[in-house]
Amino acid sequence: MSSPQRDEHDRSVELFARAVELIPGGVNSPVRAFRGVGGTPRFIRSAKGATMTDVDGRTYIDYVGSWGPMILGHADEEVLDALREALSRGTSYGAPTELEIEIAEEIIDAVPSIKMVRMVNSGTEATMSAIRLARGVTGRNKLIKFEGCYHGHGDSFLVKAGSGVATLGLPDSPGVPASVAQNTITVSYNDAVALEQTFDEHGADIAAVIIEPVVGNMGCVPPQEGYLQRVREITTKHNALLIFDEVMTGFRLARGGAQELYNVTPDITTLGKIIGGGLPVGAYGASREIMNNIAPAGNVYQAGTLSGNPLAMTAGLTTLKRLRQPSVYEQLERAGQRLCDGLSKAAREAGVETVINRVGSMWTTFFTSEAVTDWTSAAKSNRALFGNFFHAMLNEGVYLAPSQFEAGFIGLAHTDEFLDRTVEAAGKAFEAAKN
Ligand code: KE4
């Protein structure tokens, strides 16, 4: 791994100049553009285990992990071997395969609330399909989401959304018809009273509540004690469906996701990221009664050319099988605690006010002095200071998510050596960020 040097990234600068002429913002997903932190995004040439190497030959300890999927680490040998074997038999058939049964069995075994599952190609497809299903099943139109939560770029979700929408400060995206946006009601996260009041007013029209059970997209914000249980009670009382968007938390926080960790059972679960092992994937699942409404078993239509494709299923199934061991989540918990204790100490010693929210192996360092429990408190963070810290860490060879409103991810390849080097880098970066 190259030692930290002057911030040399000429090749990334050159490539970015070309990219912006050909691709909107030079990227194929907004949050990659470094708009939240300034500067030039690093173009990555390769990755292995806990590290990525950019086109200028600089290697970083990576805490983005492709925004969550790379829980085993990059270029895991078992995943690559399985993909090589699958590749020798072709890349896509557009016909059913045994693999799709196997990954369905694996997901259903891991997440007891899912008795039937449909594979799609992204988290956005999963959440779009889940709300269409909820509307189809209930005959109702309104949807409740939470301010600062992000569920992909489906029209219904781009209302006070998190992730890149929050990073770019986009109020609500142009192009979403008022007729669609008016069916989305936004409530503040961790406020059960506000949710109850909304149901008192609109209850009979509300098809579903969709929630990140542990939020990653305003930065990491855990549910307060009893909150998810209240959300469950309120939705049940009003016969609305509860959708846990576990695209990020699924197989991340526990093998059964946040619903296992907090012991709350949703009606529909959406998944993505980890279940594809780094290849394009999404999924949504529920009881047989609910899922049998999906075509061709039922009338709620949803389809996809590459849904369940053999390569993503191969990478995903290989990954999920490795996550069957409970020791995996014990290791991730220990790593998360070691890293975040170190970061907190480093910030304190540098005299920088931070609040670190963590659940298992996902965390966010908020540059603020008050608790971060919802979007309002998250938005008070000092984004400029975060940006300084981000670039100082990048120069120290640590690659964080380029936004205050994103979570970081620790994987099984982050050994204590990598974690301790990260803490050491942070000590310097907090000092540098202040100046
Ligand atoms: P995709 O369509 O990006 O696969 O998934 C959308 C999605 C749905 N639900 C949750 C809880 C999510 O976190 C996401 C996507 N997460 C972002 C990271 N905050 C993906 C990164 C990006 O947009 O490039």
Coordinates of C-alpha atoms and ligand atoms in Angstrom, one line a residue:
M1 CA 0.0 0.0 0.0
S2 CA 1.5 3.3 -1.1
S3 CA 2.5 5.5 1.8
P4 CA 0.4 8.7 2.2
Q5 CA 1.8 11.3 -0.1
R6 CA 0.9 14.8 -1.4
D7 CA -2.5 14.6 -2.8
E8 CA -1.5 13.5 -6.3
H9 CA -4.5 12.4 -8.4
D10 CA -3.6 13.8 -11.8
R11 CA -5.1 10.9 -13.7
S12 CA -8.4 11.2 -11.8
V13 CA -8.5 14.9 -12.7
E14 CA -7.8 14.0 -16.3
L15 CA -10.5 11.3 -16.4
F16 CA -13.0 13.4 -14.6
A17 CA -12.6 16.2 -17.2
R18 CA -13.4 13.7 -19.9
A19 CA -16.3 12.1 -17.9
V20 CA -18.2 15.4 -17.3
E21 CA -18.4 15.9 -21.1
L22 CA -20.0 12.5 -21.6
I23 CA -21.9 11.6 -18.3
P24 CA -24.1 14.0 -16.3
G25 CA -21.8 15.3 -13.5
G26 CA -19.2 12.9 -14.7
V27 CA -20.7 10.0 -12.7
N28 CA -23.3 7.4 -13.0
S29 CA -24.7 8.1 -9.5
P30 CA -24.7 11.6 -8.0
V31 CA -23.2 10.9 -4.6
R32 CA -20.0 9.7 -6.3
A33 CA -19.3 13.2 -7.7
F34 CA -17.8 14.6 -4.4
R35 CA -20.3 17.5 -4.6
G36 CA -20.8 17.2 -0.8
V37 CA -17.1 17.5 -0.1
G38 CA -15.7 19.3 -3.1
G39 CA -12.7 18.3 -5.2
T40 CA -12.2 15.6 -7.8
P41 CA -13.6 12.1 -7.3
R42 CA -11.0 9.4 -7.4
F43 CA -11.3 7.0 -10.3
I44 CA -10.8 3.5 -9.0
R45 CA -8.8 1.0 -10.9
S46 CA -9.0 -2.0 -8.6
A47 CA -10.0 -3.2 -5.1
K48 CA -9.0 -6.1 -2.9
G49 CA -10.2 -6.9 0.7
A50 CA -10.5 -3.7 2.7
T51 CA -8.7 -1.5 0.1
M52 CA -9.2 0.2 -3.2
T53 CA -6.5 1.5 -5.5
D54 CA -7.1 4.6 -7.8
V55 CA -5.9 5.3 -11.3
D56 CA -2.9 7.2 -9.8
G57 CA -1.8 4.2 -7.9
R58 CA -2.9 5.4 -4.5
T59 CA -4.4 2.8 -2.2
Y60 CA -7.0 3.6 0.4
I61 CA -8.6 1.7 3.3
D62 CA -12.2 1.7 2.0
Y63 CA -15.3 2.3 4.2
V64 CA -17.8 2.8 1.4
G65 CA -17.7 -0.8 0.2
S66 CA -19.7 0.0 -2.9
W67 CA -22.2 1.6 -0.5
G68 CA -22.7 -1.6 1.5
P69 CA -22.5 -4.7 -0.7
M70 CA -18.8 -5.6 0.0
I71 CA -19.3 -7.0 3.5
L72 CA -16.9 -9.9 2.7
G73 CA -14.3 -7.4 1.3
H74 CA -13.5 -6.6 -2.3
A75 CA -12.6 -9.4 -4.8
D76 CA -13.3 -12.1 -2.4
E77 CA -11.6 -15.2 -3.8
E78 CA -14.6 -17.5 -3.2
V79 CA -16.9 -15.1 -4.9
L80 CA -14.5 -14.7 -7.8
D81 CA -14.1 -18.4 -8.2
A82 CA -17.9 -18.9 -8.2
L83 CA -18.3 -16.2 -10.8
R84 CA -15.6 -17.6 -13.1
E85 CA -17.4 -21.0 -13.0
A86 CA -20.8 -19.3 -13.7
L87 CA -19.3 -17.2 -16.5
S88 CA -18.1 -20.4 -18.3
R89 CA -21.8 -21.3 -18.7
G90 CA -23.0 -17.9 -20.0
T91 CA -24.1 -14.6 -18.5
S92 CA -27.9 -14.4 -18.8
Y93 CA -30.6 -16.7 -20.1
G94 CA -33.9 -14.8 -19.5
A95 CA -35.3 -18.1 -18.2
P96 CA -35.6 -19.6 -14.7
T97 CA -32.6 -21.2 -13.1
E98 CA -32.0 -23.4 -10.0
L99 CA -29.9 -20.6 -8.6
E100 CA -32.9 -18.4 -8.2
I101 CA -34.6 -21.1 -6.1
E102 CA -31.4 -21.4 -4.0
I103 CA -31.1 -17.7 -3.2
A104 CA -34.8 -17.5 -2.5
E105 CA -34.4 -20.3 0.0
E106 CA -31.4 -18.6 1.6
I107 CA -33.2 -15.3 2.0
I108 CA -36.4 -17.0 3.3
D109 CA -34.3 -19.0 5.8
A110 CA -32.6 -15.8 7.0
V111 CA -35.6 -13.5 7.2
P112 CA -38.6 -15.2 8.8
S113 CA -41.1 -12.5 7.8
I114 CA -40.4 -13.4 4.1
K115 CA -42.1 -16.5 2.9
M116 CA -41.9 -15.6 -0.8
V117 CA -39.5 -13.3 -2.6
R118 CA -39.0 -11.7 -6.0
M119 CA -35.6 -10.7 -7.3
V120 CA -35.1 -7.4 -9.2
N121 CA -32.0 -5.4 -10.3
S122 CA -31.7 -2.6 -7.8
G123 CA -32.9 -1.4 -4.5
T124 CA -35.0 1.3 -6.3
E125 CA -36.8 -1.4 -8.3
A126 CA -37.4 -3.3 -5.0
T127 CA -39.0 -0.3 -3.2
M128 CA -40.9 0.8 -6.3
S129 CA -42.4 -2.7 -6.6
A130 CA -43.1 -2.9 -2.8
I131 CA -45.2 0.3 -2.8
R132 CA -47.0 -0.8 -6.0
L133 CA -47.8 -4.1 -4.2
A134 CA -48.9 -2.3 -1.1
R135 CA -51.2 -0.1 -3.1
G136 CA -52.5 -3.0 -5.1
V137 CA -53.2 -5.1 -2.0
T138 CA -54.9 -2.3 0.1
G139 CA -56.6 -0.4 -2.7
R140 CA -55.2 2.8 -1.1
N141 CA -52.9 5.4 -2.6
K142 CA -51.1 7.3 0.0
L143 CA -47.6 6.5 1.3
I144 CA -45.8 7.7 4.4
K145 CA -42.0 8.0 4.3
F146 CA -39.6 9.8 6.7
E147 CA -37.7 13.0 6.2
G148 CA -34.0 12.2 5.4
C149 CA -34.8 8.5 4.5
Y150 CA -33.9 7.4 1.0
H151 CA -35.5 4.6 -0.8
G152 CA -34.0 4.9 -4.3
H153 CA -35.0 7.3 -7.0
G154 CA -38.6 6.2 -7.6
D155 CA -41.0 9.2 -8.1
S156 CA -42.9 8.5 -4.9
F157 CA -39.7 8.6 -2.8
L158 CA -38.1 11.9 -4.0
V159 CA -39.9 13.9 -1.4
K160 CA -37.6 15.2 1.3
A161 CA -35.3 12.3 0.6
G162 CA -31.9 11.5 2.1
S163 CA -28.6 10.3 0.5
G164 CA -27.6 12.1 -2.7
V165 CA -30.8 14.2 -2.6
A166 CA -29.9 15.6 0.8
T167 CA -26.2 15.9 -0.2
L168 CA -27.1 18.0 -3.2
G169 CA -29.7 20.0 -1.3
L170 CA -32.4 19.3 -3.8
P171 CA -35.7 20.2 -2.3
D172 CA -37.7 17.6 -4.2
S173 CA -36.7 16.5 -7.6
P174 CA -38.2 18.3 -10.7
G175 CA -39.9 15.9 -13.0
V176 CA -42.0 14.3 -10.2
P177 CA -45.6 15.2 -11.0
A178 CA -47.6 16.9 -8.2
S179 CA -50.2 14.2 -8.7
V180 CA -47.6 11.7 -7.5
A181 CA -45.8 13.8 -4.9
Q182 CA -49.2 14.6 -3.2
N183 CA -49.6 10.9 -2.4
T184 CA -46.4 10.9 -0.4
I185 CA -46.6 12.2 3.1
T186 CA -43.4 12.9 5.0
V187 CA -43.1 12.6 8.7
S188 CA -40.0 13.1 10.9
Y189 CA -38.1 10.0 11.9
N190 CA -38.2 8.9 15.6
D191 CA -41.4 10.8 16.2
A192 CA -44.2 8.3 16.8
V193 CA -46.6 11.1 17.9
A194 CA -46.3 12.8 14.5
L195 CA -46.9 9.4 12.8
E196 CA -50.0 8.8 14.8
Q197 CA -51.3 12.2 14.1
T198 CA -50.8 11.7 10.4
F199 CA -52.7 8.5 10.5
D200 CA -55.5 10.1 12.5
E201 CA -55.8 12.6 9.6
H202 CA -55.2 10.3 6.6
G203 CA -55.4 6.8 8.0
A204 CA -58.1 5.4 5.7
D205 CA -56.1 6.5 2.6
I206 CA -52.7 5.2 3.6
A207 CA -51.5 2.1 1.8
A208 CA -48.1 1.8 3.5
V209 CA -45.4 3.2 5.6
I210 CA -41.9 2.7 4.3
I211 CA -39.0 3.1 6.7
E212 CA -35.3 2.5 6.9
P213 CA -35.4 0.6 10.3
V214 CA -31.9 2.0 10.9
V215 CA -31.4 5.0 8.8
G216 CA -28.3 5.1 6.7
N217 CA -29.2 7.9 4.3
M218 CA -29.2 10.9 6.5
G219 CA -26.0 9.5 8.0
C220 CA -26.5 6.6 10.4
V221 CA -29.5 7.3 12.7
P222 CA -30.8 4.4 14.9
P223 CA -34.4 4.1 16.0
Q224 CA -35.0 5.3 19.6
E225 CA -36.1 2.7 22.2
G226 CA -39.6 1.4 21.3
Y227 CA -39.9 3.5 18.2
L228 CA -40.1 0.7 15.6
Q229 CA -42.6 -1.2 17.9
R230 CA -44.8 1.9 17.9
V231 CA -44.6 2.2 14.1
R232 CA -45.7 -1.4 13.9
E233 CA -48.6 -0.9 16.3
I234 CA -49.8 2.2 14.5
T235 CA -49.7 0.7 11.0
T236 CA -51.5 -2.5 12.2
K237 CA -54.2 -0.4 13.9
H238 CA -54.9 1.4 10.6
N239 CA -54.6 -1.6 8.4
A240 CA -51.7 0.0 6.5
L241 CA -48.8 -2.2 5.4
L242 CA -45.4 -1.7 7.0
I243 CA -42.5 -1.8 4.6
F244 CA -39.0 -2.2 6.1
D245 CA -36.5 -0.9 3.5
E246 CA -33.6 -3.2 4.4
V247 CA -31.7 -2.6 1.2
M248 CA -28.8 -1.3 3.4
T249 CA -29.5 -3.0 6.7
G250 CA -30.4 -6.5 5.3
F251 CA -27.7 -9.0 6.1
R252 CA -25.7 -6.0 7.3
L253 CA -26.9 -5.6 10.9
A254 CA -27.8 -9.3 11.5
R255 CA -28.4 -12.2 9.1
G256 CA -32.1 -11.4 9.5
G257 CA -31.5 -7.6 9.2
A258 CA -32.8 -4.9 11.5
Q259 CA -36.1 -6.7 11.9
E260 CA -34.1 -9.5 13.7
L261 CA -32.0 -7.0 15.7
Y262 CA -35.1 -5.0 17.0
N263 CA -37.6 -7.9 16.9
V264 CA -40.2 -6.0 14.8
T265 CA -41.9 -7.8 12.0
P266 CA -42.8 -5.8 8.9
D267 CA -45.4 -6.8 6.2
I268 CA -43.0 -6.3 3.3
T269 CA -39.2 -6.2 3.3
T270 CA -37.0 -4.8 0.5
L271 CA -33.4 -5.9 0.1
G272 CA -30.4 -5.1 -2.1
K273 CA -26.7 -4.5 -2.0
I274 CA -25.2 -7.4 0.0
I275 CA -27.6 -10.0 -1.5
G276 CA -25.9 -9.4 -4.9
G277 CA -22.4 -9.6 -3.6
G278 CA -21.4 -6.5 -5.6
L279 CA -23.5 -7.2 -8.7
P280 CA -26.7 -5.4 -9.6
V281 CA -29.5 -6.7 -7.4
G282 CA -32.6 -6.0 -5.4
A283 CA -35.4 -8.0 -3.9
Y284 CA -38.7 -7.7 -2.1
G285 CA -40.5 -10.3 0.0
A286 CA -43.5 -10.8 2.2
S287 CA -46.0 -13.5 3.2
R288 CA -47.3 -15.8 0.5
E289 CA -50.7 -14.1 0.8
I290 CA -49.2 -10.7 -0.1
M291 CA -46.6 -11.9 -2.6
N292 CA -49.1 -14.0 -4.6
N293 CA -50.6 -10.7 -5.8
I294 CA -47.5 -10.2 -8.0
A295 CA -47.7 -11.2 -11.6
P296 CA -47.9 -13.8 -13.0
A297 CA -49.4 -15.3 -9.8
G298 CA -51.5 -12.2 -9.3
N299 CA -52.4 -8.9 -11.0
V300 CA -49.8 -6.5 -9.6
Y301 CA -47.4 -6.2 -12.5
Q302 CA -43.6 -6.1 -12.1
A303 CA -40.9 -7.5 -14.5
G304 CA -37.2 -7.3 -15.4
T305 CA -35.0 -8.6 -18.2
L306 CA -32.1 -9.3 -15.9
S307 CA -34.0 -10.1 -12.7
G308 CA -32.4 -13.1 -11.0
N309 CA -29.5 -13.2 -13.5
P310 CA -27.1 -16.0 -12.9
L311 CA -24.0 -13.8 -12.2
A312 CA -25.6 -11.6 -9.5
M313 CA -27.3 -14.7 -8.0
T314 CA -23.9 -16.5 -7.9
A315 CA -22.1 -13.6 -6.2
G316 CA -25.0 -13.0 -3.9
L317 CA -25.6 -16.6 -2.9
T318 CA -21.8 -17.2 -2.3
T319 CA -21.8 -14.1 -0.1
L320 CA -25.0 -15.0 1.9
K321 CA -23.7 -18.5 2.6
R322 CA -20.6 -17.0 4.2
L323 CA -22.9 -14.9 6.4
R324 CA -24.6 -17.9 7.9
Q325 CA -22.1 -18.0 10.8
P326 CA -23.2 -15.9 13.8
S327 CA -19.5 -15.3 14.5
V328 CA -19.5 -13.0 11.5
Y329 CA -21.8 -10.5 13.2
E330 CA -19.9 -10.7 16.4
Q331 CA -16.7 -9.9 14.5
L332 CA -18.4 -6.9 12.7
E333 CA -19.7 -5.6 16.1
R334 CA -16.3 -5.8 17.7
A335 CA -14.7 -4.0 14.7
G336 CA -17.4 -1.3 14.7
Q337 CA -16.8 -0.7 18.4
R338 CA -13.0 -0.6 18.1
L339 CA -13.1 1.8 15.2
C340 CA -15.7 4.2 16.6
D341 CA -14.2 4.2 20.1
G342 CA -10.9 5.2 18.5
L343 CA -12.5 7.9 16.3
S344 CA -14.3 9.4 19.3
K345 CA -11.1 9.5 21.3
A346 CA -9.2 11.1 18.4
A347 CA -11.8 13.8 17.9
R348 CA -11.9 14.5 21.6
E349 CA -8.1 14.8 21.7
A350 CA -8.2 17.2 18.7
G351 CA -10.9 19.3 20.3
V352 CA -13.3 18.6 17.5
E353 CA -17.0 18.2 18.5
T354 CA -18.5 15.1 16.9
V355 CA -21.3 12.7 17.6
I356 CA -20.8 9.2 16.3
N357 CA -23.9 7.1 15.6
R358 CA -23.3 3.4 15.1
V359 CA -25.2 0.2 14.7
G360 CA -23.0 -2.9 14.2
S361 CA -20.8 -2.3 11.2
M362 CA -22.4 0.9 9.9
W363 CA -21.7 4.3 11.4
T364 CA -21.5 8.0 10.8
T365 CA -19.3 10.7 12.4
F366 CA -21.5 13.8 12.6
F367 CA -19.7 17.1 13.0
T368 CA -22.1 18.5 15.6
S369 CA -22.3 18.8 19.4
E370 CA -25.9 17.5 19.8
A371 CA -27.6 14.1 19.5
V372 CA -28.6 13.2 15.9
T373 CA -31.9 11.5 16.0
D374 CA -33.7 12.8 12.8
W375 CA -33.1 14.9 9.7
T376 CA -33.5 18.2 11.6
S377 CA -30.6 17.4 13.9
A378 CA -28.5 15.7 11.2
A379 CA -28.8 18.8 9.0
K380 CA -27.2 21.0 11.8
S381 CA -23.9 19.2 11.2
N382 CA -21.0 21.3 10.0
R383 CA -20.6 20.1 6.4
A384 CA -17.6 22.3 5.7
L385 CA -15.7 20.7 8.6
F386 CA -16.8 17.3 7.4
G387 CA -15.5 18.1 4.0
N388 CA -12.1 19.1 5.4
F389 CA -12.0 15.9 7.5
F390 CA -13.0 13.8 4.4
H391 CA -10.1 15.2 2.3
A392 CA -7.6 15.0 5.2
M393 CA -8.5 11.3 5.6
L394 CA -8.3 10.8 1.8
N395 CA -4.8 12.2 1.9
E396 CA -4.0 9.9 4.8
G397 CA -5.1 6.9 2.7
V398 CA -8.6 6.4 4.1
Y399 CA -11.7 6.5 1.8
L400 CA -14.9 7.6 3.6
A401 CA -18.3 8.2 2.0
P402 CA -18.0 11.7 0.4
S403 CA -21.0 13.1 2.2
Q404 CA -22.0 13.9 5.8
F405 CA -25.3 12.3 5.1
E406 CA -24.1 8.8 4.3
A407 CA -23.1 5.8 6.5
G408 CA -19.7 4.1 6.5
F409 CA -19.4 0.3 6.3
I410 CA -16.9 -2.0 7.9
G411 CA -16.5 -5.4 6.4
L412 CA -14.9 -8.7 7.4
A413 CA -11.6 -7.7 5.6
H414 CA -11.1 -4.8 8.0
T415 CA -8.6 -6.3 10.3
D416 CA -7.6 -4.6 13.6
E417 CA -4.5 -3.3 11.8
F418 CA -6.6 -1.5 9.2
L419 CA -8.9 -0.1 11.9
D420 CA -6.0 1.1 14.1
R421 CA -4.4 2.7 11.0
T422 CA -7.7 4.5 10.4
V423 CA -7.8 5.8 13.9
E424 CA -4.2 7.0 13.6
A425 CA -5.1 8.8 10.3
A426 CA -8.1 10.3 12.0
G427 CA -6.0 11.9 14.7
K428 CA -4.1 13.8 12.1
A429 CA -7.2 14.5 10.0
F430 CA -9.2 16.0 12.9
E431 CA -6.3 18.3 13.5
A432 CA -6.0 19.2 9.9
A433 CA -9.8 19.7 9.5
K434 CA -9.8 22.5 12.2
N435 CA -7.2 24.6 10.3
Ligands
KE4_1 P1 -30.3 1.3 -5.5 O1 -31.4 1.6 -6.5 O2 -29.2 2.4 -5.4 O3 -29.6 -0.1 -5.6 O4 -30.9 1.3 -4.0 C1 -31.7 2.4 -3.6 C2 -31.8 2.3 -2.1 C3 -32.9 1.9 -1.5 N1 -33.0 1.9 -0.1 C4 -32.0 2.2 0.7 C5 -32.1 2.2 2.2 C6 -30.8 2.6 0.1 O5 -29.7 3.0 0.9 C7 -30.6 2.7 -1.3 C8 -29.4 3.2 -2.0 N2 -28.3 3.6 -1.1 C9 -27.4 4.6 -1.7 C10 -26.4 5.0 -0.6 N3 -26.9 5.8 0.3 C11 -26.8 4.1 -2.9 C12 -25.6 4.9 -3.4 C13 -25.9 5.7 -4.6 O6 -27.0 6.3 -4.8 O7 -25.0 5.8 -5.5

